[in-house]
Amino acid sequence: MTTAPTAGQDRVRAQRRGWLGAQPIGSLFTLPYLVFVLTIFAYPLGFAVYIAFHDYFFTAPGVEVPKPFVGFDNFAAVLTDERVLESFRNTAVFLVINVPLTVVLSMVLATALDSGVRWASAYRIAFYVPYLTASVSLVGVWMLLFSSGGLINSVLGPLAPSPSWLINSTLAMPTIALYVTWKQLGFYILLYLAALQNVPRELHESAMTDGANGWQRFRAVTIPGVRAATTLVLILAIITGANLFTEPYLLTAGGGPDGASSTPVLLIYQQGIQQQNPDTAAAIGMLLVIVVGLLSLTANRLTRES
Amino acid sequence: MRRTRLTWLRYVVLTVAALVFAFPFYFMLIGAFQENPTNTPDSIFPTSGWTTGNFAAIDSRIDLVGSLLNSLVFTAGVLLGTVVFGLLAGYAIARLNFRGRGVTWVLMLLVQMVPFQLLMIPLYVQITRGYGLGDTYLGMILPFAINTTAVFIFSQFFRALPKEMFEAARIDGAGELRLLVSIAVPLVRPALVTVLLVTFIGPWNEFLWPFLITKDATMQPLAVSLANYISNVAQSTANPNGAILAGATALAFPVVVLFCLFQRYFTASDLGAAVKG
């Protein structure tokens, strides 16, 4: 914001100095990044769209085989594939459990952690560490904790579900949702802590003089005060949830039992790379991006100030 | 009276949550050194049965040291690319006026909106078949070579520095590269640590991409070889649970140590400012 007038002045100066700008060396500085973006993002993005609309398949190197344009055929094939529809339903189950839990828990824990708690850094370490640790490590731990003869079941005793959590078609996806909530929560707590610093102290103080109790202050001051952060948390949680791969691949052995915890990205891998059908895999990817975009827009709309 | 009850409630909530968060780590660390990791609550604090055999067991299956080295090369490559090219780009976008600056800025925002999963198949085709970089470090590093979020954060930090400083240095005849290296970078050093930490955990923890492009076990980073061990070979080990936990500990340990060391840099305000843009 403070740079706006500078940019204006700079622009006038730049026009005087010519077409390349006041410091043309800037183009050289950004060149590696631009090359990177063009080869690693722009080109594959265009390629993804191309693959999705063609009958694309892998060939031996050097062999040229026609890959005809097929319009929306790949999308039609994907949308009538029961496994694909199931993976999107599974994602819906995941989001319904994960997103509200994430928003409520991270907001409550950040509020509890805000404003002078003793041992704050110890609590923070505990909350952030799962977020920073590799999912592969933590999935290994959860697998053992939630296995049939694992610690969780031996604590529950007769209440343990049968079949056990990860091999139970009703419980597999909710268990993954719990795992991801636990894994990612630290990052969202961090976002809420940043947002809470911008909630004016005076609002809390004046609410207290008005006789508001803790819960009323939380509802009337904290929640509206961190609305922008809530939008961000909602969108990021939706994106994370829609892009699950490692968890169903390892925790439930490839989206099991029998597809009950498969996800769109897992199918992209299975169809595109294992079964060598990159065209339908690319179509699943585009559908996924569209669905995530729509959900994010809705989340943004819902949390916008009225 | 109400205030003290509220304070109590706050500590109870935080402590219960912290225990839930920390317990799997405790379980992982203890289990990694146990002959037979516990599955019952009464032996949660073991007093005997300690062993380092689990590390030997997993090392004999997945070459622990080799995998850790692969993870290190992958991560170092990404850090190097992000620091060298990311700082250059971030500085140019924030402080230099040149043709194409606006376009670069817009591209940077667009890149952050493209999910990696959409690019996964075309990138796989492009890098393994087009460039022939399957089973190479370069192929692993390329898609992450310059972390766009880091470029974005760098540019935000450089933008916040006073413009007079740059003008004075330019009048004194300092070149832009000199300005960046000896004036701008030292001023944002604390923030740099945060960004490097965040950039570090990306490739270190990454599973999907190196999993796709490394078929050769000697090239696999630890996240990939551990995942293969968990899903394929665990059954044929005498104490698979202990070995899994030992591998998980080896993968988690470096990040946890780095984080505890640099914990004070990892603050809400630094990242918050960056995330809010």
Short mmCIF file of C-alpha atoms in Angstrom, two decimals, chain B residues 11-213:
data_model
loop_
_atom_site.label_atom_id
_atom_site.label_comp_id
_atom_site.label_asym_id
_atom_site.label_seq_id
_atom_site.Cartn_x
_atom_site.Cartn_y
_atom_site.Cartn_z
CA TYR B 11 -5.88 -24.75 30.79
CA VAL B 12 -7.93 -27.94 30.89
CA VAL B 13 -8.89 -27.57 27.20
CA LEU B 14 -5.33 -26.76 26.14
CA THR B 15 -3.76 -29.57 28.16
CA VAL B 16 -6.20 -32.24 27.01
CA ALA B 17 -5.71 -31.14 23.40
CA ALA B 18 -1.93 -31.04 23.74
CA LEU B 19 -1.92 -34.59 25.17
CA VAL B 20 -4.06 -35.85 22.30
CA PHE B 21 -1.70 -34.13 19.86
CA ALA B 22 1.48 -35.38 21.47
CA PHE B 23 0.45 -38.94 22.31
CA PRO B 24 1.00 -40.47 18.82
CA PHE B 25 4.52 -39.01 18.88
CA TYR B 26 5.18 -40.55 22.27
CA PHE B 27 3.82 -43.85 20.99
CA MET B 28 6.05 -43.61 17.91
CA LEU B 29 9.23 -42.81 19.81
CA ILE B 30 8.74 -45.42 22.55
CA GLY B 31 7.59 -48.08 20.09
CA ALA B 32 10.64 -47.48 17.89
CA PHE B 33 12.86 -48.68 20.76
CA GLN B 34 10.67 -51.56 21.98
CA GLU B 35 11.10 -55.23 21.18
CA ASN B 36 7.33 -55.47 21.02
CA PRO B 37 5.44 -52.13 20.83
CA THR B 38 2.50 -52.15 23.18
CA ASN B 39 -1.11 -52.59 22.17
CA THR B 40 -2.58 -52.43 25.65
CA PRO B 41 -3.02 -49.42 27.92
CA ASP B 42 -1.43 -51.04 30.98
CA SER B 43 2.00 -51.20 29.35
CA ILE B 44 2.05 -47.66 27.98
CA PHE B 45 5.05 -46.81 30.17
CA PRO B 46 7.39 -49.71 29.43
CA THR B 47 10.26 -50.38 31.80
CA SER B 48 11.93 -53.21 29.91
CA GLY B 49 12.29 -54.67 26.44
CA TRP B 50 14.36 -51.82 25.05
CA THR B 51 16.15 -52.44 21.75
CA THR B 52 17.69 -50.65 18.80
CA GLY B 53 17.01 -53.69 16.63
CA ASN B 54 14.05 -52.00 14.94
CA PHE B 55 16.33 -49.54 13.20
CA ALA B 56 18.57 -52.39 12.04
CA ALA B 57 15.48 -54.29 10.86
CA ILE B 58 14.15 -51.46 8.72
CA ASP B 59 17.64 -50.55 7.52
CA SER B 60 18.09 -54.08 6.16
CA ARG B 61 14.92 -53.66 4.06
CA ILE B 62 14.97 -50.10 2.77
CA ASP B 63 18.53 -48.78 3.29
CA LEU B 64 17.67 -46.13 5.85
CA VAL B 65 20.81 -44.04 5.34
CA GLY B 66 20.57 -44.10 1.54
CA SER B 67 16.91 -43.04 1.69
CA LEU B 68 17.69 -40.26 4.14
CA LEU B 69 20.45 -39.04 1.79
CA ASN B 70 17.99 -39.05 -1.13
CA SER B 71 15.54 -37.01 0.96
CA LEU B 72 18.36 -34.63 1.80
CA VAL B 73 19.44 -34.13 -1.85
CA PHE B 74 15.81 -33.60 -2.93
CA THR B 75 15.23 -31.07 -0.14
CA ALA B 76 18.56 -29.29 -0.65
CA GLY B 77 17.84 -28.91 -4.37
CA VAL B 78 14.48 -27.28 -3.68
CA LEU B 79 15.96 -25.01 -1.00
CA LEU B 80 18.81 -23.95 -3.30
CA GLY B 81 16.48 -23.19 -6.22
CA THR B 82 14.07 -21.31 -3.98
CA VAL B 83 16.76 -19.25 -2.27
CA VAL B 84 18.72 -18.32 -5.40
CA PHE B 85 15.98 -17.83 -7.99
CA GLY B 86 13.21 -17.06 -5.50
CA LEU B 87 15.10 -14.22 -3.84
CA LEU B 88 16.04 -12.78 -7.24
CA ALA B 89 12.45 -12.90 -8.47
CA GLY B 90 10.98 -11.65 -5.17
CA TYR B 91 13.41 -8.74 -5.08
CA ALA B 92 12.78 -7.78 -8.69
CA ILE B 93 9.00 -7.87 -8.27
CA ALA B 94 9.12 -5.83 -5.08
CA ARG B 95 11.79 -3.22 -5.82
CA LEU B 96 12.63 -3.03 -9.52
CA ASN B 97 10.77 -1.44 -12.34
CA PHE B 98 11.05 -3.39 -15.54
CA ARG B 99 9.02 -4.58 -18.48
CA GLY B 100 6.99 -7.66 -17.52
CA ARG B 101 6.78 -6.99 -13.80
CA GLY B 102 2.98 -6.89 -13.78
CA VAL B 103 2.72 -10.07 -15.82
CA THR B 104 5.06 -11.89 -13.44
CA TRP B 105 2.98 -10.79 -10.47
CA VAL B 106 -0.25 -12.05 -12.06
CA LEU B 107 1.41 -15.35 -13.03
CA MET B 108 2.54 -15.80 -9.44
CA LEU B 109 -1.02 -15.46 -8.17
CA LEU B 110 -2.33 -17.85 -10.85
CA VAL B 111 0.28 -20.49 -10.02
CA GLN B 112 -0.94 -20.60 -6.44
CA MET B 113 -4.43 -21.43 -7.68
CA VAL B 114 -3.45 -24.44 -9.81
CA PRO B 115 -3.61 -27.62 -7.73
CA PHE B 116 -0.68 -29.99 -8.19
CA GLN B 117 -3.08 -32.91 -8.63
CA LEU B 118 -4.35 -31.50 -11.91
CA LEU B 119 -0.79 -31.27 -13.23
CA MET B 120 0.23 -34.68 -11.93
CA ILE B 121 -0.48 -36.71 -15.09
CA PRO B 122 0.89 -34.23 -17.68
CA LEU B 123 3.96 -33.55 -15.50
CA TYR B 124 4.56 -37.27 -15.18
CA VAL B 125 4.39 -37.68 -18.97
CA GLN B 126 6.52 -34.57 -19.56
CA ILE B 127 9.27 -35.33 -17.05
CA THR B 128 9.60 -39.11 -17.35
CA ARG B 129 8.91 -39.45 -21.08
CA GLY B 130 9.60 -36.01 -22.51
CA TYR B 131 12.77 -35.19 -20.57
CA GLY B 132 13.73 -38.75 -19.58
CA LEU B 133 14.19 -37.67 -15.95
CA GLY B 134 12.48 -40.60 -14.22
CA ASP B 135 14.57 -41.96 -11.33
CA THR B 136 16.77 -38.85 -11.18
CA TYR B 137 17.19 -36.15 -8.55
CA LEU B 138 16.54 -33.45 -11.14
CA GLY B 139 13.20 -35.00 -12.04
CA MET B 140 12.25 -35.09 -8.37
CA ILE B 141 13.29 -31.48 -7.78
CA LEU B 142 11.97 -29.80 -10.96
CA PRO B 143 8.27 -29.39 -10.09
CA PHE B 144 9.20 -27.86 -6.71
CA ALA B 145 12.40 -26.07 -7.82
CA ILE B 146 11.12 -22.57 -6.98
CA ASN B 147 8.51 -22.39 -4.25
CA THR B 148 6.01 -19.76 -5.40
CA THR B 149 4.70 -19.11 -1.90
CA ALA B 150 8.28 -18.32 -0.87
CA VAL B 151 8.72 -15.90 -3.80
CA PHE B 152 5.49 -14.24 -2.75
CA ILE B 153 6.59 -13.92 0.89
CA PHE B 154 10.05 -12.65 -0.15
CA SER B 155 8.48 -9.93 -2.27
CA GLN B 156 6.18 -8.91 0.60
CA PHE B 157 9.17 -8.55 2.93
CA PHE B 158 11.26 -6.57 0.44
CA ARG B 159 8.31 -4.32 -0.25
CA ALA B 160 8.11 -3.40 3.43
CA LEU B 161 11.68 -2.02 3.49
CA PRO B 162 12.04 1.80 3.25
CA LYS B 163 12.58 2.98 -0.32
CA GLU B 164 15.05 5.72 0.69
CA MET B 165 17.59 3.06 1.57
CA PHE B 166 17.54 1.65 -1.94
CA GLU B 167 17.70 5.08 -3.55
CA ALA B 168 20.69 6.05 -1.44
CA ALA B 169 22.53 2.86 -2.32
CA ARG B 170 21.77 3.34 -6.02
CA ILE B 171 23.11 6.90 -5.92
CA ASP B 172 26.26 5.49 -4.31
CA GLY B 173 26.59 3.34 -7.39
CA ALA B 174 25.69 -0.07 -5.98
CA GLY B 175 24.46 -2.56 -8.57
CA GLU B 176 21.12 -4.28 -8.05
CA LEU B 177 22.69 -7.66 -7.27
CA ARG B 178 24.95 -6.03 -4.69
CA LEU B 179 21.93 -4.21 -3.22
CA LEU B 180 20.03 -7.48 -2.89
CA VAL B 181 22.87 -9.48 -1.35
CA SER B 182 24.42 -6.96 1.02
CA ILE B 183 21.49 -4.71 1.97
CA ALA B 184 18.07 -6.26 1.35
CA VAL B 185 18.73 -9.88 2.38
CA PRO B 186 20.43 -9.12 5.72
CA LEU B 187 17.48 -6.91 6.68
CA VAL B 188 14.91 -9.68 6.18
CA ARG B 189 17.04 -12.48 7.69
CA PRO B 190 14.65 -13.50 10.52
CA ALA B 191 11.81 -13.80 8.05
CA LEU B 192 14.09 -15.75 5.75
CA VAL B 193 14.48 -18.44 8.42
CA THR B 194 10.71 -18.89 8.62
CA VAL B 195 10.41 -19.20 4.85
CA LEU B 196 13.28 -21.67 4.66
CA LEU B 197 11.73 -23.81 7.38
CA VAL B 198 8.41 -23.84 5.55
CA THR B 199 10.15 -24.60 2.24
CA PHE B 200 12.15 -27.39 3.89
CA ILE B 201 9.15 -29.39 5.08
CA GLY B 202 7.57 -29.40 1.60
CA PRO B 203 10.01 -31.72 -0.22
CA TRP B 204 11.12 -33.52 2.95
CA ASN B 205 7.56 -34.69 3.61
CA GLU B 206 6.45 -34.96 -0.04
CA PHE B 207 5.22 -38.40 -0.97
CA LEU B 208 3.10 -38.32 -4.12
CA TRP B 209 5.55 -36.87 -6.68
CA PRO B 210 8.73 -38.80 -5.80
CA PHE B 211 6.53 -41.89 -5.45
CA LEU B 212 5.34 -41.41 -9.05
CA ILE B 213 8.72 -40.90 -10.66
#
